[in-house]
Short mmCIF file of N, CA and C in Angstrom, two decimals:
data_model
loop_
_atom_site.label_atom_id
_atom_site.label_comp_id
_atom_site.label_asym_id
_atom_site.label_seq_id
_atom_site.Cartn_x
_atom_site.Cartn_y
_atom_site.Cartn_z
N UNK A 247 38.32 -10.75 136.99
CA UNK A 247 37.82 -11.40 135.35
C UNK A 247 39.61 -11.85 135.15
N UNK A 248 41.00 -11.43 135.82
CA UNK A 248 42.15 -11.62 135.54
C UNK A 248 42.70 -12.65 136.39
N UNK A 249 41.27 -12.54 137.57
CA UNK A 249 41.84 -13.61 138.88
C UNK A 249 41.28 -14.77 138.60
N UNK A 250 40.98 -14.88 137.73
CA UNK A 250 39.92 -16.18 137.31
C UNK A 250 40.79 -16.98 136.10
N UNK A 251 40.83 -15.35 134.99
CA UNK A 251 42.09 -16.01 133.85
C UNK A 251 43.42 -17.07 134.52
N UNK A 252 44.06 -16.32 135.95
CA UNK A 252 45.94 -16.73 136.76
C UNK A 252 45.20 -17.78 137.01
N UNK A 253 43.59 -17.91 137.56
CA UNK A 253 43.55 -19.52 138.52
C UNK A 253 43.70 -20.50 137.52
N UNK A 254 42.82 -20.23 136.04
CA UNK A 254 42.45 -21.52 135.41
C UNK A 254 44.19 -21.63 134.74
N UNK A 255 45.07 -20.52 134.39
CA UNK A 255 45.85 -20.84 133.24
C UNK A 255 46.75 -21.78 134.17
N UNK A 256 46.75 -21.76 135.66
CA UNK A 256 47.60 -21.57 136.69
C UNK A 256 47.41 -23.17 137.18
N UNK A 257 46.41 -23.35 136.62
CA UNK A 257 45.66 -25.35 137.32
C UNK A 257 45.98 -25.52 136.03
N UNK A 258 46.01 -25.00 135.01
CA UNK A 258 46.15 -26.18 134.08
C UNK A 258 47.75 -26.67 133.91
N UNK A 259 48.94 -25.66 134.09
CA UNK A 259 50.31 -25.66 133.78
C UNK A 259 50.24 -26.82 135.45
N UNK A 260 49.15 -26.45 136.28
CA UNK A 260 50.51 -27.40 137.51
C UNK A 260 49.51 -28.85 137.61
N UNK A 261 48.26 -29.08 136.89
CA UNK A 261 48.24 -30.49 136.35
C UNK A 261 49.06 -31.03 135.37
N UNK A 262 49.20 -30.53 133.98
CA UNK A 262 50.16 -30.95 133.27
C UNK A 262 51.57 -30.53 133.15
N UNK A 263 52.43 -30.29 134.40
CA UNK A 263 53.66 -30.09 134.05
C UNK A 263 54.53 -30.35 135.24
N UNK A 264 54.59 -32.08 134.34
CA UNK A 264 55.25 -32.96 135.16
C UNK A 264 56.99 -32.86 134.91
N UNK A 265 57.65 -33.07 136.15
CA UNK A 265 59.04 -32.93 135.62
C UNK A 265 59.31 -32.00 136.13
N UNK A 266 58.95 -30.90 137.09
CA UNK A 266 59.68 -29.82 138.20
C UNK A 266 59.15 -28.84 137.20
N UNK A 267 59.83 -27.48 137.46
CA UNK A 267 59.45 -26.03 137.62
C UNK A 267 60.45 -26.20 135.63
N UNK A 268 61.48 -26.41 135.51
CA UNK A 268 62.02 -26.58 133.89
C UNK A 268 60.62 -26.89 133.06
N UNK A 269 60.76 -28.48 133.64
CA UNK A 269 59.83 -28.62 132.51
C UNK A 269 58.35 -28.18 132.61
N UNK A 270 57.65 -27.08 133.18
CA UNK A 270 56.87 -26.34 133.11
C UNK A 270 57.24 -25.48 132.24
N UNK A 271 58.65 -24.29 132.31
CA UNK A 271 58.69 -23.41 132.13
C UNK A 271 58.43 -23.05 130.28
N UNK A 272 58.14 -24.50 129.59
CA UNK A 272 57.53 -23.58 128.22
C UNK A 272 56.00 -23.13 128.51
N UNK A 273 55.20 -24.03 129.53
CA UNK A 273 53.78 -24.64 129.59
C UNK A 273 53.48 -22.94 130.16
N UNK A 274 53.95 -22.28 130.95
CA UNK A 274 54.21 -20.96 131.55
C UNK A 274 54.25 -20.16 130.08
N UNK A 275 54.84 -20.02 129.53
CA UNK A 275 55.47 -19.10 128.62
C UNK A 275 54.61 -19.34 127.52
N UNK A 276 53.78 -20.28 127.33
CA UNK A 276 52.33 -20.57 126.52
C UNK A 276 51.39 -20.04 126.65
N UNK A 277 50.85 -19.77 127.98
CA UNK A 277 49.60 -20.04 128.75
C UNK A 277 50.45 -17.72 128.98
N UNK A 278 51.69 -17.19 129.41
CA UNK A 278 51.13 -16.27 130.00
C UNK A 278 51.89 -15.24 128.81
N UNK A 279 52.86 -15.93 127.67
CA UNK A 279 53.30 -14.99 126.71
C UNK A 279 52.33 -15.57 125.43
N UNK A 280 51.98 -16.32 124.60
CA UNK A 280 51.40 -16.33 123.79
C UNK A 280 49.37 -16.67 123.85
N UNK A 281 49.88 -17.88 124.37
CA UNK A 281 48.03 -17.20 124.69
C UNK A 281 47.48 -16.41 125.25
N UNK A 282 47.93 -15.42 126.39
CA UNK A 282 47.16 -14.41 126.83
C UNK A 282 47.65 -13.05 126.35
N UNK A 283 48.83 -13.54 126.16
CA UNK A 283 49.51 -12.05 125.85
C UNK A 283 49.60 -11.40 126.94
N UNK A 284 50.09 -11.70 128.01
CA UNK A 284 50.32 -10.83 129.52
C UNK A 284 51.21 -9.70 129.43
N UNK A 285 51.99 -11.13 129.31
CA UNK A 285 53.90 -10.31 128.98
C UNK A 285 54.48 -10.02 127.98
N UNK A 286 55.88 -9.96 127.35
CA UNK A 286 56.14 -9.70 126.47
C UNK A 286 57.50 -11.38 126.51
N UNK A 287 58.29 -11.62 125.76
CA UNK A 287 59.49 -12.52 126.14
C UNK A 287 60.09 -12.23 126.80
N UNK A 288 60.58 -10.90 126.56
CA UNK A 288 61.26 -10.05 127.77
C UNK A 288 61.16 -10.70 129.08
N UNK A 289 59.93 -9.28 129.13
CA UNK A 289 59.27 -9.43 130.48
C UNK A 289 59.15 -11.15 131.01
N UNK A 290 59.34 -12.13 130.54
CA UNK A 290 59.05 -13.42 130.81
C UNK A 290 60.41 -13.89 131.71
N UNK A 291 61.24 -13.74 130.26
CA UNK A 291 63.25 -13.67 130.70
C UNK A 291 63.56 -13.66 131.69
N UNK A 292 63.03 -11.72 132.21
CA UNK A 292 63.40 -11.18 133.19
C UNK A 292 62.44 -11.89 134.61
N UNK A 293 61.80 -12.08 134.59
CA UNK A 293 60.79 -12.40 135.76
C UNK A 293 61.77 -14.44 135.92
N UNK A 294 61.74 -14.67 135.11
CA UNK A 294 62.26 -16.03 135.15
C UNK A 294 63.98 -15.48 135.73
N UNK A 295 64.33 -14.65 134.93
CA UNK A 295 65.65 -14.83 135.75
C UNK A 295 65.53 -14.70 137.96
N UNK A 296 64.72 -13.52 137.61
CA UNK A 296 64.74 -13.37 139.58
C UNK A 296 64.13 -15.07 139.85
N UNK A 297 63.52 -15.47 139.36
CA UNK A 297 62.55 -16.74 140.03
C UNK A 297 63.63 -17.08 140.38
N UNK A 298 64.41 -18.10 139.94
CA UNK A 298 65.80 -18.51 139.66
C UNK A 298 66.26 -18.93 141.29
N UNK A 299 66.96 -16.98 141.23
CA UNK A 299 67.30 -16.64 142.26
C UNK A 299 67.04 -16.59 143.35
N UNK A 300 65.97 -16.78 143.47
CA UNK A 300 65.06 -15.87 145.17
C UNK A 300 65.03 -17.93 145.10
N UNK A 301 65.39 -18.11 146.45
CA UNK A 301 64.23 -19.17 146.96
C UNK A 301 63.45 -20.32 146.89
N UNK A 302 63.31 -21.13 146.55
CA UNK A 302 62.59 -22.31 146.10
C UNK A 302 61.56 -22.39 144.55
N UNK A 303 61.31 -23.11 144.56
CA UNK A 303 61.08 -24.24 143.39
C UNK A 303 60.61 -22.64 141.95
N UNK A 304 60.78 -22.77 140.97
CA UNK A 304 61.03 -21.85 140.08
C UNK A 304 59.95 -21.94 139.51
N UNK A 305 58.69 -22.63 139.57
CA UNK A 305 57.16 -23.00 138.87
C UNK A 305 56.43 -21.69 139.98
N UNK A 306 56.21 -21.98 140.73
CA UNK A 306 55.76 -21.29 142.19
C UNK A 306 56.53 -19.78 142.42
N UNK A 307 57.46 -19.53 142.27
CA UNK A 307 58.46 -18.37 142.02
C UNK A 307 57.58 -17.23 141.06
N UNK A 308 58.22 -18.15 140.01
CA UNK A 308 57.31 -16.90 138.66
C UNK A 308 56.01 -16.72 138.30
N UNK A 309 55.27 -18.18 139.49
CA UNK A 309 53.76 -18.00 139.45
C UNK A 309 53.26 -16.65 140.62
N UNK A 310 53.95 -16.97 141.49
CA UNK A 310 54.43 -15.59 142.36
C UNK A 310 54.66 -14.27 141.98
N UNK A 311 55.39 -14.00 141.10
CA UNK A 311 55.99 -12.94 140.52
C UNK A 311 55.06 -12.36 139.11
N UNK A 312 54.40 -13.51 137.49
CA UNK A 312 53.36 -12.95 137.00
C UNK A 312 52.02 -13.06 137.63
N UNK A 313 51.86 -13.42 138.82
CA UNK A 313 50.59 -13.03 139.44
C UNK A 313 49.92 -11.89 139.87
N UNK A 314 51.61 -11.38 140.81
CA UNK A 314 52.01 -10.08 141.28
C UNK A 314 52.01 -8.81 140.10
N UNK A 315 52.31 -9.65 138.88
CA UNK A 315 52.67 -8.61 137.88
C UNK A 315 51.17 -7.82 137.30
N UNK A 316 50.40 -9.13 136.95
CA UNK A 316 49.20 -8.75 136.70
C UNK A 316 48.03 -8.44 136.93
N UNK A 317 47.93 -9.01 138.64
CA UNK A 317 47.67 -8.30 139.51
C UNK A 317 47.42 -8.24 141.32
N UNK A 318 48.73 -7.87 141.45
CA UNK A 318 49.23 -6.79 142.54
C UNK A 318 49.17 -8.10 143.80
N UNK A 319 48.83 -8.01 145.03
CA UNK A 319 48.90 -9.54 145.43
C UNK A 319 47.60 -10.58 145.71
N UNK A 320 46.12 -10.00 145.24
CA UNK A 320 45.92 -10.79 145.03
C UNK A 320 46.01 -12.20 144.21
N UNK A 321 47.05 -11.60 142.31
CA UNK A 321 47.30 -12.40 141.88
C UNK A 321 48.29 -13.44 142.25
N UNK A 322 49.24 -12.57 142.79
CA UNK A 322 50.01 -13.59 143.78
C UNK A 322 49.73 -14.55 144.25
N UNK A 323 48.57 -14.58 145.29
CA UNK A 323 48.04 -15.40 145.94
C UNK A 323 47.45 -16.35 145.08
N UNK A 324 46.65 -16.11 143.88
CA UNK A 324 45.90 -16.91 142.96
C UNK A 324 46.57 -17.91 142.11
N UNK A 325 47.34 -17.56 141.51
CA UNK A 325 48.21 -17.90 140.88
C UNK A 325 49.52 -19.31 141.45
N UNK A 326 49.92 -18.09 142.63
CA UNK A 326 50.29 -19.50 143.18
C UNK A 326 49.84 -20.81 143.93
N UNK A 327 49.05 -20.71 144.56
CA UNK A 327 47.75 -21.31 144.89
C UNK A 327 47.39 -22.08 143.93
N UNK A 328 47.09 -21.39 142.63
CA UNK A 328 46.14 -22.61 141.43
C UNK A 328 47.62 -23.54 141.64
N UNK A 329 48.67 -22.69 140.83
CA UNK A 329 49.83 -23.70 140.60
C UNK A 329 49.78 -25.19 141.44
N UNK A 330 49.96 -24.32 142.93
CA UNK A 330 50.06 -26.13 144.04
C UNK A 330 49.52 -26.94 144.18
N UNK A 331 48.18 -26.37 143.92
CA UNK A 331 46.85 -27.03 144.11
C UNK A 331 46.87 -28.56 143.60
N UNK A 332 47.03 -28.39 142.15
CA UNK A 332 47.28 -29.86 141.39
C UNK A 332 47.71 -30.98 141.82
N UNK A 333 49.93 -29.97 142.61
CA UNK A 333 50.61 -31.47 143.40
C UNK A 333 50.02 -31.52 144.38
N UNK A 334 49.65 -31.08 145.34
CA UNK A 334 49.18 -30.94 146.63
C UNK A 334 47.70 -32.48 147.02
N UNK A 335 46.98 -31.72 145.83
CA UNK A 335 45.44 -32.95 145.95
C UNK A 335 46.10 -34.26 145.63
N UNK A 336 46.88 -34.40 144.71
CA UNK A 336 47.66 -35.90 143.77
C UNK A 336 48.65 -36.81 145.08
N UNK A 337 49.23 -35.33 145.67
CA UNK A 337 50.02 -36.00 146.81
C UNK A 337 49.65 -36.33 148.22
N UNK A 338 48.32 -35.81 148.56
CA UNK A 338 47.33 -36.04 149.29
C UNK A 338 46.84 -37.41 149.06
N UNK A 339 46.23 -37.74 147.76
CA UNK A 339 45.18 -39.11 147.47
C UNK A 339 46.43 -39.64 147.35
N UNK A 340 47.67 -39.48 146.95
CA UNK A 340 48.60 -41.06 146.25
C UNK A 340 48.99 -41.75 147.54
N UNK A 341 49.41 -40.17 149.10
CA UNK A 341 49.80 -40.57 149.49
C UNK A 341 49.67 -41.89 150.85
N UNK A 342 47.98 -41.97 150.39
CA UNK A 342 47.36 -43.49 150.85
C UNK A 342 47.28 -44.65 150.84
N UNK A 343 48.19 -44.50 149.40
CA UNK A 343 48.27 -45.49 148.50
C UNK A 343 49.89 -46.04 148.07
N UNK A 344 51.36 -44.99 148.58
CA UNK A 344 51.59 -44.99 148.20
C UNK A 344 52.61 -46.57 148.06
N UNK A 345 52.76 -47.05 149.43
CA UNK A 345 53.01 -48.67 150.41
C UNK A 345 52.94 -48.82 149.01
N UNK A 346 51.56 -49.41 148.51
CA UNK A 346 50.83 -50.15 147.38
C UNK A 346 51.48 -50.47 145.71
N UNK A 347 52.09 -48.70 145.91
CA UNK A 347 51.70 -48.45 144.22
C UNK A 347 52.75 -48.34 143.73
N UNK A 348 54.27 -48.25 145.31
CA UNK A 348 55.85 -48.20 144.74
C UNK A 348 56.24 -48.98 144.43
N UNK A 349 56.27 -50.70 143.96
CA UNK A 349 56.84 -51.50 142.80
C UNK A 349 55.92 -51.84 141.99
N UNK A 350 54.77 -51.29 142.12
CA UNK A 350 53.97 -51.50 140.79
C UNK A 350 54.42 -51.31 139.50
N UNK A 351 54.81 -52.58 138.56
CA UNK A 351 55.47 -52.34 137.28
C UNK A 351 54.79 -51.83 136.48
N UNK A 352 53.73 -51.53 136.18
CA UNK A 352 52.46 -50.69 135.35
C UNK A 352 52.95 -49.10 136.43
N UNK A 353 52.90 -48.36 137.39
CA UNK A 353 53.59 -47.08 137.61
C UNK A 353 54.81 -46.58 137.08
N UNK A 354 55.90 -47.86 137.19
CA UNK A 354 57.30 -47.53 136.90
C UNK A 354 57.57 -47.90 135.78
N UNK A 355 56.53 -48.12 134.25
CA UNK A 355 56.18 -47.58 133.08
C UNK A 355 55.85 -46.96 132.96
N UNK A 356 55.12 -46.21 133.63
CA UNK A 356 54.35 -45.50 132.93
C UNK A 356 55.73 -43.61 133.83
N UNK A 357 55.73 -44.20 134.38
CA UNK A 357 56.71 -43.23 135.04
C UNK A 357 58.33 -42.90 133.84
N UNK A 358 58.48 -43.80 133.80
CA UNK A 358 59.65 -44.48 132.90
C UNK A 358 59.46 -44.11 131.47
N UNK A 359 58.64 -43.84 131.04
CA UNK A 359 57.52 -43.69 129.65
C UNK A 359 57.74 -41.52 129.68
N UNK A 360 57.19 -41.37 130.25
CA UNK A 360 57.48 -39.63 130.98
C UNK A 360 58.99 -38.82 131.19
N UNK A 361 59.52 -39.27 131.49
CA UNK A 361 61.03 -39.41 131.24
C UNK A 361 61.44 -38.76 130.26
N UNK A 362 61.48 -39.31 128.51
CA UNK A 362 61.85 -38.51 127.69
C UNK A 362 60.95 -37.15 127.88
N UNK A 363 59.48 -37.11 127.77
CA UNK A 363 58.64 -36.38 127.87
C UNK A 363 59.01 -34.64 128.49
N UNK A 364 59.40 -35.36 130.12
CA UNK A 364 60.25 -34.08 130.70
C UNK A 364 61.39 -33.43 130.04
N UNK A 365 61.70 -34.00 129.30
CA UNK A 365 63.48 -33.53 128.83
C UNK A 365 63.41 -33.13 127.66
N UNK A 366 61.99 -33.47 126.69
CA UNK A 366 61.58 -32.50 125.48
C UNK A 366 61.24 -31.10 126.30
N UNK A 367 60.38 -30.75 127.70
CA UNK A 367 59.65 -30.10 127.48
C UNK A 367 60.30 -28.93 128.48
N UNK A 368 62.14 -29.76 128.59
CA UNK A 368 63.02 -29.05 129.52
C UNK A 368 64.31 -27.87 128.68
N UNK A 369 64.05 -28.81 127.25
CA UNK A 369 64.98 -28.44 126.07
C UNK A 369 63.69 -27.64 125.65
N UNK A 370 62.17 -27.39 124.87
CA UNK A 370 61.78 -26.19 124.90
C UNK A 370 61.48 -24.58 125.41
N UNK A 371 61.97 -25.21 126.71
CA UNK A 371 62.04 -23.96 127.36
C UNK A 371 63.30 -23.59 127.00
N UNK A 372 64.56 -24.08 126.81
CA UNK A 372 65.68 -23.68 126.47
C UNK A 372 66.26 -22.97 124.99
N UNK A 373 65.16 -23.91 124.68
CA UNK A 373 65.32 -23.11 123.16
C UNK A 373 64.30 -21.63 123.22
N UNK A 374 63.36 -21.61 123.85
CA UNK A 374 62.31 -20.71 124.05
C UNK A 374 63.02 -19.42 124.31
N UNK A 375 64.31 -19.69 125.19
CA UNK A 375 64.88 -18.40 125.95
C UNK A 375 65.69 -18.20 124.93
N UNK A 376 66.01 -18.82 124.18
CA UNK A 376 67.40 -18.21 123.03
C UNK A 376 66.82 -18.11 122.06
N UNK A 377 65.63 -18.12 121.31
CA UNK A 377 65.44 -17.90 120.24
C UNK A 377 64.01 -17.46 120.50
N UNK A 378 64.42 -16.07 121.51
CA UNK A 378 62.64 -15.16 121.16
C UNK A 378 61.78 -15.45 119.75
N UNK A 379 59.92 -14.91 120.67
CA UNK A 379 59.27 -15.26 119.24
C UNK A 379 59.34 -13.19 118.92
N UNK A 380 59.37 -12.60 119.97
CA UNK A 380 58.93 -11.38 119.67
C UNK A 380 60.25 -10.14 118.71
N UNK A 381 59.73 -9.74 117.94
CA UNK A 381 60.29 -9.27 117.07
C UNK A 381 60.61 -7.38 117.55
N UNK A 382 62.39 -8.02 117.35
CA UNK A 382 62.57 -6.88 117.88
C UNK A 382 64.04 -7.11 118.64
N UNK A 383 63.36 -7.99 119.71
CA UNK A 383 63.69 -8.08 121.31
C UNK A 383 65.59 -8.63 121.01
N UNK A 384 66.43 -8.29 121.39
CA UNK A 384 67.97 -8.19 121.30
C UNK A 384 68.30 -8.85 122.34
N UNK A 385 68.00 -8.68 123.61
CA UNK A 385 68.62 -9.17 125.12
C UNK A 385 69.00 -10.20 124.96
N UNK A 386 68.56 -11.61 124.70
CA UNK A 386 69.08 -12.62 125.09
C UNK A 386 69.46 -13.44 123.61
N UNK A 387 70.48 -14.39 123.46
CA UNK A 387 71.66 -14.13 124.45
C UNK A 387 72.26 -12.94 123.35
N UNK A 388 73.02 -12.06 123.40
CA UNK A 388 74.04 -11.44 123.26
C UNK A 388 75.10 -11.53 123.66
N UNK A 389 75.95 -11.22 123.42
CA UNK A 389 77.98 -11.78 123.38
C UNK A 389 77.87 -11.03 125.32
N UNK A 390 77.53 -10.41 125.80
CA UNK A 390 77.71 -10.11 127.52
C UNK A 390 77.19 -11.90 127.87
N UNK A 391 75.84 -12.16 127.22
CA UNK A 391 75.49 -13.72 128.12
C UNK A 391 76.25 -14.73 127.78
N UNK A 392 76.79 -14.42 126.76
CA UNK A 392 77.94 -15.20 126.34
C UNK A 392 78.98 -15.78 127.28
N UNK A 393 79.80 -14.29 127.50
CA UNK A 393 81.02 -14.17 127.82
C UNK A 393 80.88 -15.25 129.50
N UNK A 394 79.78 -14.33 129.60
CA UNK A 394 79.26 -14.76 131.45
C UNK A 394 79.04 -16.29 131.51
N UNK A 395 78.43 -17.00 130.36
CA UNK A 395 77.83 -18.45 130.74
C UNK A 395 79.42 -19.28 130.02
N UNK A 396 80.26 -18.50 129.31
CA UNK A 396 81.94 -19.28 129.12
C UNK A 396 82.36 -18.85 130.42
N UNK A 397 82.38 -18.04 131.38
CA UNK A 397 83.20 -17.68 132.45
C UNK A 397 82.32 -18.98 133.30
N UNK A 398 81.54 -18.50 134.32
CA UNK A 398 80.74 -20.07 134.39
C UNK A 398 81.37 -21.65 134.68
N UNK A 399 81.19 -21.66 132.77
CA UNK A 399 81.64 -23.01 133.04
C UNK A 399 83.06 -23.27 133.18
N UNK A 400 83.95 -22.37 132.58
CA UNK A 400 85.08 -22.50 132.77
C UNK A 400 85.59 -22.35 134.61
N UNK A 401 84.43 -21.79 135.46
CA UNK A 401 84.59 -21.21 136.83
C UNK A 401 84.11 -22.83 138.02
N UNK A 402 83.71 -23.29 136.72
CA UNK A 402 83.11 -24.70 137.34
C UNK A 402 83.97 -26.14 136.59
N UNK A 403 84.65 -25.69 135.52
CA UNK A 403 85.49 -26.93 135.75
C UNK A 403 86.84 -26.72 136.77
N UNK A 404 86.95 -25.32 136.52
CA UNK A 404 88.65 -25.31 137.76
C UNK A 404 88.14 -25.28 139.35
N UNK A 405 86.61 -25.74 139.96
CA UNK A 405 85.68 -25.53 140.38
C UNK A 405 86.00 -24.69 141.58
N UNK A 406 86.04 -23.03 140.82
CA UNK A 406 85.32 -21.86 141.72
C UNK A 406 84.14 -22.20 142.77
N UNK A 407 83.86 -21.65 143.55
CA UNK A 407 82.75 -22.01 144.01
C UNK A 407 81.64 -21.91 143.73
N UNK A 408 80.37 -21.75 143.68
CA UNK A 408 79.38 -21.45 143.03
C UNK A 408 78.77 -20.71 143.41
N UNK A 409 78.57 -19.97 144.87
CA UNK A 409 78.32 -18.12 145.04
C UNK A 409 79.05 -17.51 144.86
N UNK A 410 80.80 -17.79 144.88
CA UNK A 410 81.36 -16.52 143.82
C UNK A 410 80.88 -16.59 142.43
N UNK A 411 80.90 -18.03 142.04
CA UNK A 411 80.85 -16.96 140.39
C UNK A 411 79.51 -16.52 139.96
N UNK A 412 78.30 -16.72 141.40
CA UNK A 412 77.05 -16.43 140.86
C UNK A 412 77.62 -14.27 141.50
N UNK A 413 78.08 -13.99 142.35
CA UNK A 413 78.78 -12.67 142.82
C UNK A 413 79.41 -12.37 141.12
N UNK A 414 80.02 -13.19 140.74
CA UNK A 414 80.78 -12.46 139.89
C UNK A 414 79.57 -12.53 138.51
N UNK A 415 78.75 -13.08 138.42
CA UNK A 415 78.37 -12.65 136.82
C UNK A 415 77.16 -12.11 137.79
N UNK A 416 76.98 -11.69 138.74
CA UNK A 416 75.66 -10.67 139.21
C UNK A 416 77.12 -8.58 138.97
N UNK A 417 78.02 -8.99 139.47
CA UNK A 417 78.70 -7.94 139.59
C UNK A 417 79.46 -7.41 138.23
N UNK A 418 78.91 -8.86 137.10
CA UNK A 418 79.44 -8.09 135.72
C UNK A 418 78.62 -7.90 135.04
N UNK A 419 77.31 -8.90 135.53
CA UNK A 419 75.89 -7.48 134.70
C UNK A 419 75.81 -6.41 135.20
N UNK A 420 75.48 -6.27 135.57
CA UNK A 420 75.27 -4.91 136.60
C UNK A 420 76.56 -3.85 135.75
N UNK A 421 77.75 -4.01 135.62
CA UNK A 421 78.44 -3.16 134.92
C UNK A 421 78.49 -3.44 133.60
N UNK A 422 77.57 -4.21 133.28
CA UNK A 422 77.37 -4.67 131.27
C UNK A 422 76.72 -3.63 131.35
N UNK A 423 75.18 -3.92 131.59
CA UNK A 423 74.33 -3.78 131.71
C UNK A 423 73.03 -2.11 132.10
N UNK A 424 74.91 -2.62 132.96
CA UNK A 424 74.40 -0.70 133.56
C UNK A 424 75.08 0.28 133.00
N UNK A 425 75.86 -0.06 131.58
CA UNK A 425 76.54 0.72 131.02
C UNK A 425 75.12 1.03 129.95
N UNK A 426 75.55 0.21 129.19
CA UNK A 426 74.30 -0.29 128.20
C UNK A 426 73.19 -0.04 128.53
N UNK A 427 73.06 0.09 129.02
CA UNK A 427 70.95 1.27 129.34
C UNK A 427 71.62 2.54 129.47
N UNK A 428 72.54 2.99 129.51
CA UNK A 428 72.79 4.58 129.72
C UNK A 428 73.24 5.04 128.53
N UNK A 429 72.89 4.31 127.14
CA UNK A 429 74.10 4.59 125.64
C UNK A 429 72.44 4.71 125.45
#
């Protein structure tokens, strides 16, 4: 039963998740946290953090992790396959007609009209993570998150290597949250 629910949920996400992985986050959160209540917002935030750090698209990584969390390896396979299936199907169908559709003004207008929707979906994902719906969830954003954020912005402004910023952020997080977890 859970595998079928995963398949249907991630198929919906794959079909309606225009704009890339970050635009899909609000759809994924709606399905996983609100509709089916498979995860809490805190668990979802943790999976997103892991999905962002691992190589590959965030939507596919999060589908794999969420599927694995819910149903092990079969769940990971079903969720990953079903989130990829719509894009794969559409690309196979459209590849044949790409050269004809490439400069079609109607298609260009549709894509232009979708851009604000994509920006809105990304903004919804940001707001969802900043202001979670769970009662008593105080893990994001806390003062430590703001310190890391400010430090990374400063580092980017000073043109510090992004890999070094990532490593320093990880060490800071391990130091702070490792200490906080023991209290």
